[in-house]
Short mmCIF file of C-alpha atoms in Angstrom, two decimals:
data_model
loop_
_atom_site.label_atom_id
_atom_site.label_comp_id
_atom_site.label_asym_id
_atom_site.label_seq_id
_atom_site.Cartn_x
_atom_site.Cartn_y
_atom_site.Cartn_z
CA UNK A 286 -9.85 -3.45 -10.36
CA UNK A 287 -8.92 -7.05 -9.71
CA UNK A 288 -11.46 -9.77 -9.01
CA UNK A 289 -11.36 -10.28 -5.22
CA UNK A 290 -11.36 -14.06 -5.67
CA UNK A 291 -8.22 -14.06 -7.83
CA UNK A 292 -4.88 -14.66 -6.07
CA UNK A 293 -2.37 -11.85 -5.88
CA UNK A 294 0.88 -12.45 -7.73
CA UNK A 295 3.67 -13.52 -5.40
CA UNK A 296 1.43 -14.59 -2.52
CA UNK A 297 0.74 -18.08 -1.28
CA UNK A 298 -2.74 -19.46 -1.75
CA UNK A 299 -4.76 -19.16 1.44
CA UNK A 300 -6.77 -22.10 2.74
CA UNK A 301 -10.46 -21.41 2.04
CA UNK A 302 -11.22 -22.24 5.68
CA UNK A 303 -9.28 -19.22 7.02
CA UNK A 304 -9.69 -15.48 6.58
CA UNK A 305 -7.12 -13.29 4.86
CA UNK A 306 -5.94 -10.23 6.80
CA UNK A 307 -3.58 -7.29 6.38
CA UNK A 308 -1.85 -5.01 8.87
CA UNK A 309 -0.78 -1.69 7.34
CA UNK A 310 1.26 1.10 8.96
CA UNK A 311 1.98 4.29 7.03
CA UNK A 312 4.36 7.04 8.01
CA UNK A 313 5.01 9.90 5.62
CA UNK A 314 5.77 13.59 5.63
CA UNK A 315 4.85 15.86 2.75
CA UNK A 316 6.06 19.45 2.74
CA UNK A 317 7.00 22.19 0.33
CA UNK A 318 3.57 23.08 -0.95
CA UNK A 319 2.60 26.72 -1.24
CA UNK A 320 -0.79 25.97 0.30
CA UNK A 321 -2.27 23.28 2.54
CA UNK A 322 -4.34 22.13 -0.47
CA UNK A 323 -1.17 21.46 -2.50
CA UNK A 324 0.25 19.37 0.34
CA UNK A 325 -3.05 17.48 0.70
CA UNK A 326 -3.16 16.79 -3.04
CA UNK A 327 0.46 15.55 -3.10
CA UNK A 328 -0.24 13.29 -0.11
CA UNK A 329 -3.36 11.81 -1.71
CA UNK A 330 -1.53 11.27 -5.01
CA UNK A 331 1.30 9.35 -3.30
CA UNK A 332 -1.20 7.23 -1.38
CA UNK A 333 -3.08 6.41 -4.59
CA UNK A 334 0.18 5.15 -6.13
CA UNK A 335 0.79 2.88 -3.13
CA UNK A 336 -2.84 1.71 -3.10
CA UNK A 337 -2.60 0.66 -6.74
CA UNK A 338 0.55 -1.37 -5.99
CA UNK A 339 -1.16 -3.11 -3.06
CA UNK A 340 -4.26 -3.85 -5.10
CA UNK A 341 -2.21 -5.27 -7.99
CA UNK A 342 -0.09 -7.49 -5.73
CA UNK A 343 3.15 -5.59 -6.33
CA UNK A 344 3.98 -5.21 -2.62
CA UNK A 345 4.46 -8.12 -0.26
CA UNK A 346 4.93 -8.31 3.50
CA UNK A 347 7.59 -5.85 4.65
CA UNK A 348 8.65 -2.20 4.53
CA UNK A 349 8.31 -0.26 1.27
CA UNK A 350 9.13 3.37 0.41
CA UNK A 351 6.33 5.79 -0.44
CA UNK A 352 7.40 7.89 -3.41
CA UNK A 353 6.00 11.07 -4.92
CA UNK A 354 5.24 11.22 -8.63
CA UNK A 355 8.52 13.13 -9.02
CA UNK A 356 10.52 10.34 -7.36
CA UNK A 357 11.04 11.92 -3.94
CA UNK A 358 10.73 9.53 -0.99
CA UNK A 359 7.98 10.79 1.31
CA UNK A 360 7.93 8.02 3.85
CA UNK A 361 7.41 4.33 4.32
CA UNK A 362 4.61 1.79 4.45
CA UNK A 363 4.75 -1.49 6.34
CA UNK A 364 2.50 -4.35 5.20
CA UNK A 365 1.90 -7.68 6.91
CA UNK A 366 -0.30 -10.08 4.96
CA UNK A 367 -1.49 -12.97 7.12
CA UNK A 368 -4.36 -15.34 7.67
CA UNK A 369 -6.44 -16.02 10.73
CA UNK A 370 -8.87 -18.68 11.39
#
């Protein structure tokens, strides 16, 4: 886990007098599991992959695909990093 005071790669430094903020919209559809549990597990796994990319600064403002571990596109995430103050 990254230190919350360290800047994220690819992002501008934010003035210490303002607050950082993030808008996040996720739309995805997971199907094909034999049971609801399989679908829930596949959904959570895909979200963990996206969460790791956000946390590590690999995704910037904009639309990004959400992929399964097998490479199938399951949906899309929209991120908007901004500051308010």
